[in-house]
mmCIF file of C-alpha atoms in Angstrom:
data_model
loop_
_atom_site.group_PDB
_atom_site.id
_atom_site.type_symbol
_atom_site.label_atom_id
_atom_site.label_comp_id
_atom_site.label_asym_id
_atom_site.label_seq_id
_atom_site.Cartn_x
_atom_site.Cartn_y
_atom_site.Cartn_z
ATOM 1 C CA MET A 15 -0.001 -0.011 -0.364
ATOM 2 C CA LYS A 16 1.471 3.816 -0.721
ATOM 3 C CA ALA A 17 0.352 6.936 -0.349
ATOM 4 C CA ARG A 18 -0.804 9.297 -3.445
ATOM 5 C CA ILE A 19 -2.103 12.593 -4.578
ATOM 6 C CA SER A 20 -5.843 12.207 -5.474
ATOM 7 C CA GLY A 21 -6.562 15.881 -5.539
ATOM 8 C CA LEU A 22 -5.135 19.319 -5.398
ATOM 9 C CA GLY A 23 -6.771 23.312 -4.865
ATOM 10 C CA HIS A 24 -5.092 26.237 -4.569
ATOM 11 C CA ALA A 25 -6.159 29.958 -3.317
ATOM 12 C CA LEU A 26 -4.280 33.368 -3.546
ATOM 13 C CA GLY A 27 -4.657 36.668 -1.190
ATOM 14 C CA GLU A 28 -6.914 38.773 -3.264
ATOM 15 C CA GLN A 29 -5.013 41.830 -4.728
ATOM 16 C CA GLU A 30 -3.054 41.707 -7.537
ATOM 17 C CA THR A 31 0.637 43.670 -6.507
ATOM 18 C CA HIS A 32 3.130 44.827 -9.417
ATOM 19 C CA ASN A 33 6.245 46.060 -8.880
ATOM 20 C CA HIS A 34 5.576 49.475 -9.159
ATOM 21 C CA TYR A 35 3.808 49.435 -5.963
ATOM 22 C CA PHE A 36 7.246 49.364 -4.097
ATOM 23 C CA VAL A 37 8.231 52.119 -6.154
ATOM 24 C CA ASP A 38 4.932 53.945 -5.054
ATOM 25 C CA LEU A 39 5.650 53.275 -1.710
ATOM 26 C CA GLY A 40 8.795 55.197 -1.959
ATOM 27 C CA LEU A 41 11.559 52.375 -1.809
ATOM 28 C CA GLU A 42 14.694 52.824 -3.643
ATOM 29 C CA THR A 43 13.810 49.749 -6.485
ATOM 30 C CA SER A 44 12.230 49.741 -9.811
ATOM 31 C CA ASP A 45 10.622 47.369 -11.596
ATOM 32 C CA GLU A 46 13.790 46.090 -13.383
ATOM 33 C CA TRP A 47 15.794 45.987 -10.378
ATOM 34 C CA ILE A 48 13.161 43.672 -9.014
ATOM 35 C CA THR A 49 12.789 41.922 -11.888
ATOM 36 C CA GLU A 50 16.447 41.235 -12.404
ATOM 37 C CA ARG A 51 16.954 40.376 -9.182
ATOM 38 C CA THR A 52 14.230 37.881 -8.522
ATOM 39 C CA GLY A 53 12.152 37.189 -11.177
ATOM 40 C CA ILE A 54 9.246 38.425 -10.127
ATOM 41 C CA LYS A 55 7.067 40.549 -12.054
ATOM 42 C CA SER A 56 3.696 40.645 -9.255
ATOM 43 C CA ARG A 57 2.120 38.850 -6.382
ATOM 44 C CA TYR A 58 -0.853 38.706 -4.365
ATOM 45 C CA ILE A 59 -1.176 40.229 -1.099
ATOM 46 C CA ALA A 60 -4.357 39.394 1.489
ATOM 47 C CA SER A 61 -7.001 41.796 2.242
ATOM 48 C CA GLU A 62 -6.454 42.943 6.014
ATOM 49 C CA GLU A 63 -9.493 40.669 6.968
ATOM 50 C CA THR A 64 -8.051 37.514 5.524
ATOM 51 C CA SER A 65 -6.282 35.510 7.404
ATOM 52 C CA THR A 66 -4.203 32.292 6.925
ATOM 53 C CA SER A 67 -6.904 29.906 7.840
ATOM 54 C CA ASP A 68 -9.109 31.727 5.500
ATOM 55 C CA LEU A 69 -7.011 31.233 1.992
ATOM 56 C CA ALA A 70 -6.468 27.645 3.718
ATOM 57 C CA THR A 71 -9.903 26.656 3.351
ATOM 58 C CA LYS A 72 -10.363 28.276 -0.180
ATOM 59 C CA ALA A 73 -7.657 26.022 -1.219
ATOM 60 C CA ALA A 74 -9.258 22.768 0.726
ATOM 61 C CA GLN A 75 -12.837 23.668 -0.637
ATOM 62 C CA HIS A 76 -11.357 23.343 -4.302
ATOM 63 C CA CYS A 77 -9.104 20.267 -3.672
ATOM 64 C CA ILE A 78 -11.699 18.344 -1.950
ATOM 65 C CA GLN A 79 -14.074 19.627 -5.239
ATOM 66 C CA ASN A 80 -11.179 17.750 -7.799
ATOM 67 C CA ALA A 81 -10.653 14.549 -5.769
ATOM 68 C CA SER A 82 -14.394 14.038 -5.460
ATOM 69 C CA ILE A 83 -14.664 12.994 -2.467
ATOM 70 C CA ASP A 84 -17.327 13.277 0.743
ATOM 71 C CA LYS A 85 -15.544 15.630 2.680
ATOM 72 C CA SER A 86 -16.692 13.404 5.651
ATOM 73 C CA ASN A 87 -14.682 10.718 4.840
ATOM 74 C CA ILE A 88 -11.389 12.843 5.847
ATOM 75 C CA ASP A 89 -9.851 11.498 9.032
ATOM 76 C CA LEU A 90 -6.827 14.253 9.611
ATOM 77 C CA ILE A 91 -5.460 17.864 8.579
ATOM 78 C CA ILE A 92 -2.266 18.862 8.484
ATOM 79 C CA VAL A 93 -1.804 22.644 8.064
ATOM 80 C CA ALA A 94 2.051 23.487 7.416
ATOM 81 C CA THR A 95 2.758 27.009 7.875
ATOM 82 C CA SER A 96 4.373 30.155 9.600
ATOM 83 C CA THR A 97 1.828 32.400 9.961
ATOM 84 C CA PRO A 98 -1.005 30.706 12.073
ATOM 85 C CA ASP A 99 -4.240 32.919 12.643
ATOM 86 C CA TYR A 100 -3.250 32.880 16.265
ATOM 87 C CA LEU A 101 0.445 33.315 17.742
ATOM 88 C CA SER A 102 0.466 30.558 19.787
ATOM 89 C CA PHE A 103 -3.137 28.203 20.220
ATOM 90 C CA PRO A 104 -5.477 27.626 18.357
ATOM 91 C CA SER A 105 -3.666 25.538 15.402
ATOM 92 C CA THR A 106 -4.403 27.174 12.477
ATOM 93 C CA ALA A 107 -5.257 23.278 11.396
ATOM 94 C CA CYS A 108 -8.516 23.428 13.766
ATOM 95 C CA LEU A 109 -9.742 26.560 12.534
ATOM 96 C CA VAL A 110 -9.841 25.161 9.042
ATOM 97 C CA GLN A 111 -11.707 21.853 10.589
ATOM 98 C CA GLU A 112 -14.322 24.207 11.557
ATOM 99 C CA LYS A 113 -14.401 26.290 8.857
ATOM 100 C CA LEU A 114 -14.887 23.096 6.346
ATOM 101 C CA LYS A 115 -17.349 21.732 8.998
ATOM 102 C CA LEU A 116 -15.903 18.253 9.186
ATOM 103 C CA GLY A 117 -16.069 16.110 12.059
ATOM 104 C CA PRO A 118 -14.317 15.597 15.235
ATOM 105 C CA ILE A 119 -10.870 14.570 13.121
ATOM 106 C CA GLY A 120 -7.149 15.194 14.098
ATOM 107 C CA ALA A 121 -6.177 18.540 12.938
ATOM 108 C CA PHE A 122 -2.125 20.016 13.448
ATOM 109 C CA ASP A 123 -0.420 22.586 12.142
ATOM 110 C CA LEU A 124 3.551 21.818 11.057
ATOM 111 C CA SER A 125 5.984 24.409 11.706
ATOM 112 C CA ALA A 126 9.200 23.550 8.470
ATOM 113 C CA ALA A 127 8.518 27.550 6.970
ATOM 114 C CA CYS A 128 9.383 27.143 3.139
ATOM 115 C CA SER A 129 9.758 23.408 3.335
ATOM 116 C CA GLY A 130 6.511 23.025 5.479
ATOM 117 C CA PHE A 131 4.819 21.243 2.381
ATOM 118 C CA SER A 132 7.542 18.373 1.801
ATOM 119 C CA PHE A 133 7.597 17.852 5.678
ATOM 120 C CA ALA A 134 3.490 17.394 5.642
ATOM 121 C CA LEU A 135 3.220 15.230 2.678
ATOM 122 C CA SER A 136 6.040 12.858 4.177
ATOM 123 C CA THR A 137 3.763 12.877 7.434
ATOM 124 C CA ALA A 138 0.858 11.811 5.777
ATOM 125 C CA ARG A 139 2.705 9.559 3.528
ATOM 126 C CA SER A 140 3.393 8.015 6.614
ATOM 127 C CA PHE A 141 0.393 7.669 8.352
ATOM 128 C CA ILE A 142 -1.481 6.346 5.227
ATOM 129 C CA GLU A 143 1.283 4.033 4.802
ATOM 130 C CA SER A 144 0.918 2.854 8.289
ATOM 131 C CA ASN A 145 -3.012 2.583 7.797
ATOM 132 C CA MET A 146 -3.732 4.715 10.722
ATOM 133 C CA TYR A 147 -5.526 6.656 8.240
ATOM 134 C CA LYS A 148 -7.088 6.783 4.768
ATOM 135 C CA ASN A 149 -7.800 10.319 3.760
ATOM 136 C CA ILE A 150 -5.798 13.900 4.626
ATOM 137 C CA LEU A 151 -5.528 16.790 3.391
ATOM 138 C CA VAL A 152 -2.354 18.458 3.748
ATOM 139 C CA ILE A 153 -1.953 22.173 2.915
ATOM 140 C CA GLY A 154 0.602 24.558 2.702
ATOM 141 C CA ALA A 155 -0.630 28.309 3.434
ATOM 142 C CA ASP A 156 1.011 31.593 4.751
ATOM 143 C CA CYS A 157 0.205 35.080 4.316
ATOM 144 C CA LEU A 158 3.863 36.261 4.803
ATOM 145 C CA SER A 159 2.558 39.914 3.909
ATOM 146 C CA LYS A 160 1.538 39.845 7.690
ATOM 147 C CA ILE A 161 5.018 39.542 9.009
ATOM 148 C CA THR A 162 6.765 41.367 6.217
ATOM 149 C CA ASN A 163 8.099 44.636 6.975
ATOM 150 C CA PHE A 164 7.006 46.887 4.427
ATOM 151 C CA GLU A 165 9.864 49.441 4.306
ATOM 152 C CA ASP A 166 12.730 46.425 3.721
ATOM 153 C CA ARG A 167 13.328 46.587 0.022
ATOM 154 C CA GLY A 168 15.649 43.046 0.349
ATOM 155 C CA THR A 169 12.127 41.146 1.731
ATOM 156 C CA CYS A 170 8.634 42.940 0.846
ATOM 157 C CA ILE A 171 9.301 42.354 -2.527
ATOM 158 C CA LEU A 172 9.955 38.797 -2.412
ATOM 159 C CA PHE A 173 7.112 37.414 -0.273
ATOM 160 C CA ALA A 174 3.149 37.330 -0.805
ATOM 161 C CA ASP A 175 0.089 34.898 0.456
ATOM 162 C CA GLY A 176 -1.448 32.108 -0.634
ATOM 163 C CA ALA A 177 -2.377 28.263 -0.023
ATOM 164 C CA GLY A 178 -1.848 24.967 -1.724
ATOM 165 C CA ALA A 179 -4.477 22.218 -0.807
ATOM 166 C CA ALA A 180 -3.326 17.844 -1.702
ATOM 167 C CA LEU A 181 -5.647 15.149 -0.306
ATOM 168 C CA VAL A 182 -3.413 12.072 0.187
ATOM 169 C CA THR A 183 -4.877 8.326 0.319
ATOM 170 C CA GLN A 184 -4.700 5.010 -0.005
ATOM 171 C CA THR A 185 -3.591 3.686 -3.393
ATOM 172 C CA VAL A 186 -6.126 1.133 -4.410
ATOM 173 C CA GLU A 187 -5.023 -2.545 -4.765
ATOM 174 C CA GLY A 188 -2.844 -3.319 -8.097
ATOM 175 C CA GLU A 189 -2.677 0.079 -8.392
ATOM 176 C CA THR A 190 1.052 1.775 -9.627
ATOM 177 C CA GLY A 191 2.576 5.025 -8.509
ATOM 178 C CA GLY A 192 2.091 7.094 -5.622
ATOM 179 C CA ILE A 193 4.860 8.721 -3.139
ATOM 180 C CA ILE A 194 7.740 6.784 -4.233
ATOM 181 C CA ASP A 195 10.288 8.040 -1.832
ATOM 182 C CA SER A 196 10.449 11.324 0.525
ATOM 183 C CA SER A 197 13.793 13.012 2.424
ATOM 184 C CA LEU A 198 13.831 15.606 5.478
ATOM 185 C CA HIS A 199 16.336 17.179 6.796
ATOM 186 C CA SER A 200 17.698 20.763 9.005
ATOM 187 C CA ASP A 201 20.732 22.216 9.721
ATOM 188 C CA GLY A 202 19.770 24.974 12.773
ATOM 189 C CA SER A 203 23.524 26.492 12.654
ATOM 190 C CA LYS A 204 22.142 28.377 9.846
ATOM 191 C CA ALA A 205 19.085 29.976 11.738
ATOM 192 C CA GLU A 206 20.050 33.411 11.480
ATOM 193 C CA LEU A 207 19.837 33.338 7.755
ATOM 194 C CA LEU A 208 16.457 33.652 7.571
ATOM 195 C CA MET A 209 14.035 34.186 10.830
ATOM 196 C CA ILE A 210 11.700 36.577 12.851
ATOM 197 C CA PRO A 211 14.273 37.991 15.478
ATOM 198 C CA LYS A 212 12.157 38.685 17.951
ATOM 199 C CA GLY A 213 8.279 38.397 19.290
ATOM 200 C CA GLY A 214 8.656 34.756 20.540
ATOM 201 C CA SER A 215 9.246 33.228 23.720
ATOM 202 C CA LYS A 216 13.008 34.222 23.557
ATOM 203 C CA TYR A 217 12.464 37.944 23.211
ATOM 204 C CA PRO A 218 8.331 38.295 24.172
ATOM 205 C CA LEU A 219 6.543 40.940 22.142
ATOM 206 C CA ASN A 220 6.870 44.384 23.732
ATOM 207 C CA THR A 221 6.834 48.255 22.448
ATOM 208 C CA SER A 222 10.514 48.553 22.030
ATOM 209 C CA ILE A 223 10.421 45.648 19.609
ATOM 210 C CA THR A 224 7.590 46.978 17.510
ATOM 211 C CA ASP A 225 9.245 50.058 17.567
ATOM 212 C CA GLU A 226 12.254 48.364 16.288
ATOM 213 C CA LYS A 227 10.338 46.309 13.762
ATOM 214 C CA SER A 228 12.605 42.990 15.086
ATOM 215 C CA HIS A 229 8.991 41.490 14.633
ATOM 216 C CA TYR A 230 8.990 41.018 11.053
ATOM 217 C CA ILE A 231 11.210 38.642 8.801
ATOM 218 C CA THR A 232 15.103 39.474 8.396
ATOM 219 C CA MET A 233 17.067 38.025 5.575
ATOM 220 C CA ASP A 234 20.590 37.420 4.801
ATOM 221 C CA GLY A 235 19.659 37.439 0.873
ATOM 222 C CA LYS A 236 23.179 36.440 0.178
ATOM 223 C CA GLY A 237 23.427 33.582 2.598
ATOM 224 C CA VAL A 238 20.133 31.987 1.788
ATOM 225 C CA PHE A 239 20.804 32.194 -1.923
ATOM 226 C CA LYS A 240 24.264 30.088 -0.991
ATOM 227 C CA SER A 241 22.892 27.720 1.149
ATOM 228 C CA ALA A 242 19.674 26.448 -0.942
ATOM 229 C CA ILE A 243 22.271 25.571 -3.758
ATOM 230 C CA SER A 244 24.327 24.260 -2.440
ATOM 231 C CA ILE A 245 22.094 21.769 0.174
ATOM 232 C CA VAL A 246 19.411 21.523 -2.431
ATOM 233 C CA ILE A 247 21.387 20.145 -5.499
ATOM 234 C CA PRO A 248 23.039 17.260 -3.894
ATOM 235 C CA ALA A 249 19.966 16.348 -2.295
ATOM 236 C CA ILE A 250 18.513 15.877 -5.804
ATOM 237 C CA LYS A 251 21.515 14.150 -6.988
ATOM 238 C CA SER A 252 21.056 12.395 -4.114
ATOM 239 C CA MET A 253 17.770 11.040 -4.328
ATOM 240 C CA LEU A 254 18.196 10.178 -7.971
ATOM 241 C CA ASN A 255 21.162 8.245 -7.578
ATOM 242 C CA LYS A 256 19.048 6.420 -4.757
ATOM 243 C CA HIS A 257 16.631 5.097 -7.419
ATOM 244 C CA ASN A 258 18.557 4.782 -10.119
ATOM 245 C CA LEU A 259 17.035 7.569 -12.163
ATOM 246 C CA ASN A 260 19.162 10.258 -14.606
ATOM 247 C CA ILE A 261 17.414 14.180 -14.227
ATOM 248 C CA ASN A 262 15.957 13.740 -17.704
ATOM 249 C CA ASP A 263 13.557 10.957 -16.378
ATOM 250 C CA LEU A 264 11.702 13.418 -14.267
ATOM 251 C CA SER A 265 8.524 14.844 -15.829
ATOM 252 C CA TYR A 266 8.649 17.886 -13.916
ATOM 253 C CA LEU A 267 10.904 19.681 -10.641
ATOM 254 C CA VAL A 268 8.856 21.634 -8.001
ATOM 255 C CA CYS A 269 11.105 23.497 -6.294
ATOM 256 C CA HIS A 270 10.168 25.681 -3.475
ATOM 257 C CA GLN A 271 9.470 29.343 -5.486
ATOM 258 C CA ALA A 272 12.140 31.751 -3.787
ATOM 259 C CA ASN A 273 13.288 33.213 -6.342
ATOM 260 C CA LYS A 274 13.453 32.631 -10.048
ATOM 261 C CA ARG A 275 17.732 33.257 -9.695
ATOM 262 C CA ILE A 276 17.895 30.255 -7.077
ATOM 263 C CA LEU A 277 15.535 28.289 -9.904
ATOM 264 C CA ASP A 278 17.406 28.772 -12.760
ATOM 265 C CA LYS A 279 21.005 27.905 -10.770
ATOM 266 C CA ILE A 280 19.726 24.475 -9.848
ATOM 267 C CA ALA A 281 17.861 23.841 -13.284
ATOM 268 C CA ASN A 282 21.379 24.177 -15.262
ATOM 269 C CA SER A 283 23.264 22.753 -12.211
ATOM 270 C CA ILE A 284 21.836 19.311 -12.234
ATOM 271 C CA GLY A 285 21.473 19.899 -16.580
ATOM 272 C CA LEU A 286 17.396 19.624 -16.354
ATOM 273 C CA ASP A 287 15.407 20.544 -19.502
ATOM 274 C CA LYS A 288 13.926 24.071 -18.994
ATOM 275 C CA ASP A 289 10.195 23.118 -19.822
ATOM 276 C CA LYS A 290 10.744 20.486 -17.041
ATOM 277 C CA LEU A 291 11.118 23.297 -14.297
ATOM 278 C CA VAL A 292 8.117 24.458 -13.155
ATOM 279 C CA VAL A 293 8.319 28.366 -12.483
ATOM 280 C CA ASN A 294 5.468 30.195 -10.829
ATOM 281 C CA VAL A 295 7.277 32.771 -8.751
ATOM 282 C CA THR A 296 7.290 35.173 -11.575
ATOM 283 C CA LYS A 297 3.472 35.469 -10.887
ATOM 284 C CA TYR A 298 2.880 35.014 -7.617
ATOM 285 C CA GLY A 299 5.882 35.173 -5.306
ATOM 286 C CA ASN A 300 7.281 33.595 -2.687
ATOM 287 C CA THR A 301 4.223 32.276 -0.475
ATOM 288 C CA SER A 302 6.470 30.196 1.313
ATOM 289 C CA ALA A 303 4.835 26.596 2.586
ATOM 290 C CA ALA A 304 1.951 27.329 -0.760
ATOM 291 C CA THR A 305 4.609 27.555 -3.629
ATOM 292 C CA ILE A 306 4.640 23.656 -4.266
ATOM 293 C CA PRO A 307 1.408 22.922 -3.696
ATOM 294 C CA ILE A 308 0.037 25.521 -5.587
ATOM 295 C CA ALA A 309 2.367 24.290 -8.397
ATOM 296 C CA LEU A 310 0.921 21.641 -8.589
ATOM 297 C CA SER A 311 -2.402 22.234 -8.446
ATOM 298 C CA GLU A 312 -1.904 24.466 -11.341
ATOM 299 C CA LEU A 313 -0.010 21.871 -13.596
ATOM 300 C CA ASN A 314 -3.319 19.766 -12.503
ATOM 301 C CA GLU A 315 -6.074 22.513 -13.027
ATOM 302 C CA GLU A 316 -3.905 22.475 -16.742
ATOM 303 C CA LYS A 317 -4.429 18.927 -17.293
ATOM 304 C CA LYS A 318 -0.022 18.796 -17.768
ATOM 305 C CA LEU A 319 0.187 15.704 -15.447
ATOM 306 C CA GLN A 320 -0.374 12.378 -16.561
ATOM 307 C CA LYS A 321 -0.398 9.109 -15.558
ATOM 308 C CA GLY A 322 3.201 7.864 -15.017
ATOM 309 C CA ASP A 323 5.125 11.089 -14.687
ATOM 310 C CA LEU A 324 7.708 11.423 -12.230
ATOM 311 C CA ILE A 325 7.853 14.583 -10.185
ATOM 312 C CA LEU A 326 10.272 15.937 -7.934
ATOM 313 C CA LEU A 327 9.170 18.107 -5.095
ATOM 314 C CA ALA A 328 12.175 20.018 -3.772
ATOM 315 C CA GLY A 329 11.350 22.456 -0.339
ATOM 316 C CA PHE A 330 13.627 24.633 1.025
ATOM 317 C CA GLY A 331 13.724 27.448 3.518
ATOM 318 C CA ALA A 332 14.801 28.745 7.613
ATOM 319 C CA GLY A 333 15.620 26.726 9.821
ATOM 320 C CA PHE A 334 17.495 26.066 7.551
ATOM 321 C CA THR A 335 15.173 22.960 6.229
ATOM 322 C CA TRP A 336 15.018 21.111 2.911
ATOM 323 C CA GLY A 337 13.049 18.574 1.997
ATOM 324 C CA LEU A 338 12.069 16.138 -1.052
ATOM 325 C CA ASN A 339 9.333 14.055 -2.174
ATOM 326 C CA LEU A 340 9.546 11.898 -4.970
ATOM 327 C CA ILE A 341 6.017 11.126 -6.730
ATOM 328 C CA GLU A 342 4.651 8.886 -9.385
ATOM 329 C CA TRP A 343 1.532 10.219 -10.598
ATOM 330 C CA SER A 344 -1.338 7.926 -10.652
#
């Protein structure tokens, strides 16, 4: 028995925001500057009233419809997020469970930043293969605009809001394909490359912290770029070697959509055909745990996923964390 993805859905923040928005804010930047360094032309920002659970619920509803499943058959919800509705509790997954009007099923959040969906999908796979659950809703959702300093040119141009959902179910007897393998990793020595320095239990939120804006995302852009490249490329090669695959045996490589420069560097370094590299960061920006499931959902909507396709998912992000999932589409 294997786990497989049987449905996908996604949702975006309400406000499409182009690069000129940041020029209008008075930042020392331009459309050309942002595009050259990130590849991003636009992104979607949630309204003030929209929370992570709202986007997660919309993505889940689309996923349930796509999977053609009675929602009463869902027996677990996992939400990967760095931007829960509430600081500590209740979990965003519990809020999604209520908004979907499901029964008293298990629901919990998982925190692995931009690698969150990879970690959550791996967790769901293990639950399915152990026969503990049969239909698991896995959601990657973030409203990064809520934790971004819009006076910081180095971060605010990158981050955006969105959610992607996948229904993970058991394969039926005799069915081939599914989630073939998963690999999860972390390196806490790189924690300071990408973090929110204050506002947690180490430095509880107070007025001095809000005045200095240290409760927002801070990032060492060059350090993140170098770490992502040095970590993800060997991880991809290791996964392929483990299964005696060549890079162009893949139908698609779906990496976390951090920025286009990182994606291009990865593809060039491993010799991947450009038409097999999935890129949507140009229009959606970096939505953290949502980037990979949004990309998968789009491929599915466009009917680009065919039975037997080999797909490698590669998440990476703060922590530093990274995770891979090798899938044969079924």
